[in-house]
Amino acid sequence: MGRPTNSLRTLAIDIGGTGLKMMTLDPRGEPLNARDRRLTPEMPTPGAVLAVLEAMIAAQPEFDRVSVGFPGVVSGGVTQTAVNLHPDWIGYELEAALQALAGKPTQVVNDADMHGLGVIESAGVELVITLGTGIGSALYVDGKSVGNLELGHHPFRKDKTYEQCLGNAALEAWGAKKWNRRLGEALALWSFTFNYRVLYLGGGNTRKIRIELPENVKIVPNVAGLLGGIRLWAAGAAGGA
Ligand code: BGC
């Protein structure tokens, strides 16, 4: 029954505040199809989001398991926060719901935790920050994440959090110049705080970066958010479970 473990195909799903993305990966993490992206429903309740995901899943090639990155705190497959989606996600059993929908073993973790698994080298302290609708964060020591870091909601300047200063709404309201200045300030603070070996910057808004980055700060492709879906199944990789 089913494929042997070394030939398992993973359906990787990234639930975002702006877009829903998915792609099927072969055992080495190579994409088997082009990434599908659809807009997140305007009223992003669990029911509305799952309806779009169901239609997208139907168009995917055959897969054996499902990895999902969710833009909020996830513990034990249950979504605990969803600042950029809808309050109905609080306490929602997303892992169980998607497993029922897809009919395959499913794991759900925070989106930044999954993104990180697609880019880290699993050596020393590595920090991952995603710059998108919200600010995602994941911190790894020798490849192991603490899970659900949520740096985006920590205070940054005056009475505002990192997400309020660097999220998509801030970029749109203040423009790229000010956003880049703020990003430079945040990078300095993160470096002092975490003393990381490498900081990876991911997410759609990395294309707006104009400042010069220190040598140990690397921009990584947004598709890593999906590629991390493979490593999620390696023993002990899941963050925040
Ligand atoms: C959420 C994080 C998430 C980030 C990026 C934040 O608002 O609290 O959990 O990783 O957005 O989606």
PDB file of C-alpha atoms in Angstrom, residues 77-157:
ATOM      1  CA  GLY A  77      -2.066  21.308  14.918  1.00  0.00           C
ATOM      2  CA  VAL A  78      -4.451  23.863  16.433  1.00  0.00           C
ATOM      3  CA  THR A  79      -4.203  27.510  15.337  1.00  0.00           C
ATOM      4  CA  GLN A  80      -3.951  29.823  18.343  1.00  0.00           C
ATOM      5  CA  THR A  81      -3.610  33.284  16.788  1.00  0.00           C
ATOM      6  CA  ALA A  82      -4.277  34.735  13.331  1.00  0.00           C
ATOM      7  CA  VAL A  83      -3.706  38.484  13.460  1.00  0.00           C
ATOM      8  CA  ASN A  84      -3.826  38.879   9.665  1.00  0.00           C
ATOM      9  CA  LEU A  85      -6.698  36.452   8.995  1.00  0.00           C
ATOM     10  CA  HIS A  86      -9.839  36.218  11.129  1.00  0.00           C
ATOM     11  CA  PRO A  87     -10.639  35.675  14.845  1.00  0.00           C
ATOM     12  CA  ASP A  88     -12.471  32.424  14.013  1.00  0.00           C
ATOM     13  CA  TRP A  89      -9.042  30.781  13.621  1.00  0.00           C
ATOM     14  CA  ILE A  90      -8.390  30.942  17.345  1.00  0.00           C
ATOM     15  CA  GLY A  91      -8.646  27.370  18.621  1.00  0.00           C
ATOM     16  CA  TYR A  92      -9.318  25.928  15.149  1.00  0.00           C
ATOM     17  CA  GLU A  93      -8.207  22.335  14.525  1.00  0.00           C
ATOM     18  CA  LEU A  94      -6.577  23.071  11.185  1.00  0.00           C
ATOM     19  CA  GLU A  95      -4.387  19.982  11.029  1.00  0.00           C
ATOM     20  CA  ALA A  96      -7.354  17.675  11.540  1.00  0.00           C
ATOM     21  CA  ALA A  97      -9.502  19.650   9.081  1.00  0.00           C
ATOM     22  CA  LEU A  98      -6.890  19.560   6.317  1.00  0.00           C
ATOM     23  CA  GLN A  99      -6.054  15.926   6.952  1.00  0.00           C
ATOM     24  CA  ALA A 100      -9.739  15.111   6.464  1.00  0.00           C
ATOM     25  CA  LEU A 101      -9.875  17.259   3.335  1.00  0.00           C
ATOM     26  CA  ALA A 102      -6.712  15.863   1.721  1.00  0.00           C
ATOM     27  CA  GLY A 103      -7.088  12.313   3.019  1.00  0.00           C
ATOM     28  CA  LYS A 104      -3.324  12.153   3.816  1.00  0.00           C
ATOM     29  CA  PRO A 105      -1.138  12.620   6.911  1.00  0.00           C
ATOM     30  CA  THR A 106      -0.866  16.357   7.542  1.00  0.00           C
ATOM     31  CA  GLN A 107       1.347  18.630   9.642  1.00  0.00           C
ATOM     32  CA  VAL A 108       0.647  22.290  10.316  1.00  0.00           C
ATOM     33  CA  VAL A 109       3.265  24.659  11.777  1.00  0.00           C
ATOM     34  CA  ASN A 110       3.860  28.396  11.878  1.00  0.00           C
ATOM     35  CA  ASP A 111       4.707  29.735   8.385  1.00  0.00           C
ATOM     36  CA  ALA A 112       8.057  31.228   9.419  1.00  0.00           C
ATOM     37  CA  ASP A 113       9.058  27.958  11.093  1.00  0.00           C
ATOM     38  CA  MET A 114       8.306  26.104   7.846  1.00  0.00           C
ATOM     39  CA  HIS A 115      10.053  28.790   5.758  1.00  0.00           C
ATOM     40  CA  GLY A 116      13.160  28.414   7.906  1.00  0.00           C
ATOM     41  CA  LEU A 117      13.321  24.674   7.338  1.00  0.00           C
ATOM     42  CA  GLY A 118      13.675  25.431   3.629  1.00  0.00           C
ATOM     43  CA  VAL A 119      16.756  27.640   4.079  1.00  0.00           C
ATOM     44  CA  ILE A 120      18.762  26.909   7.234  1.00  0.00           C
ATOM     45  CA  GLU A 121      22.097  25.089   7.272  1.00  0.00           C
ATOM     46  CA  SER A 122      21.394  23.565  10.729  1.00  0.00           C
ATOM     47  CA  ALA A 123      24.613  24.994  12.177  1.00  0.00           C
ATOM     48  CA  GLY A 124      24.745  27.347  15.142  1.00  0.00           C
ATOM     49  CA  VAL A 125      22.214  30.111  15.685  1.00  0.00           C
ATOM     50  CA  GLU A 126      20.182  30.981  12.595  1.00  0.00           C
ATOM     51  CA  LEU A 127      17.365  33.529  12.564  1.00  0.00           C
ATOM     52  CA  VAL A 128      14.689  33.697   9.875  1.00  0.00           C
ATOM     53  CA  ILE A 129      12.554  36.801   9.390  1.00  0.00           C
ATOM     54  CA  THR A 130       9.827  36.932   6.758  1.00  0.00           C
ATOM     55  CA  LEU A 131       8.708  40.295   5.402  1.00  0.00           C
ATOM     56  CA  GLY A 132       5.188  39.982   4.038  1.00  0.00           C
ATOM     57  CA  THR A 133       1.685  40.915   5.120  1.00  0.00           C
ATOM     58  CA  GLY A 134       2.960  40.284   8.656  1.00  0.00           C
ATOM     59  CA  ILE A 135       6.441  39.797  10.083  1.00  0.00           C
ATOM     60  CA  GLY A 136       7.309  36.138  10.618  1.00  0.00           C
ATOM     61  CA  SER A 137      10.184  34.923  12.752  1.00  0.00           C
ATOM     62  CA  ALA A 138      11.897  31.626  13.523  1.00  0.00           C
ATOM     63  CA  LEU A 139      15.007  30.973  15.572  1.00  0.00           C
ATOM     64  CA  TYR A 140      17.108  27.808  15.195  1.00  0.00           C
ATOM     65  CA  VAL A 141      19.957  26.346  17.189  1.00  0.00           C
ATOM     66  CA  ASP A 142      21.751  23.596  15.242  1.00  0.00           C
ATOM     67  CA  GLY A 143      18.612  23.156  13.144  1.00  0.00           C
ATOM     68  CA  LYS A 144      16.096  23.000  15.975  1.00  0.00           C
ATOM     69  CA  SER A 145      13.502  25.758  16.234  1.00  0.00           C
ATOM     70  CA  VAL A 146      12.039  27.043  19.482  1.00  0.00           C
ATOM     71  CA  GLY A 147       8.768  27.358  17.533  1.00  0.00           C
ATOM     72  CA  ASN A 148       6.285  30.230  17.420  1.00  0.00           C
ATOM     73  CA  LEU A 149       8.838  32.975  18.154  1.00  0.00           C
ATOM     74  CA  GLU A 150       6.399  35.815  17.227  1.00  0.00           C
ATOM     75  CA  LEU A 151       9.032  38.547  17.214  1.00  0.00           C
ATOM     76  CA  GLY A 152       6.776  40.580  14.909  1.00  0.00           C
ATOM     77  CA  HIS A 153       4.513  41.514  17.788  1.00  0.00           C
ATOM     78  CA  HIS A 154       7.297  42.685  20.100  1.00  0.00           C
ATOM     79  CA  PRO A 155       7.718  46.423  20.728  1.00  0.00           C
ATOM     80  CA  PHE A 156      10.147  48.128  18.353  1.00  0.00           C
ATOM     81  CA  ARG A 157       9.772  51.915  18.123  1.00  0.00           C
TER      82      ARG A 157
END
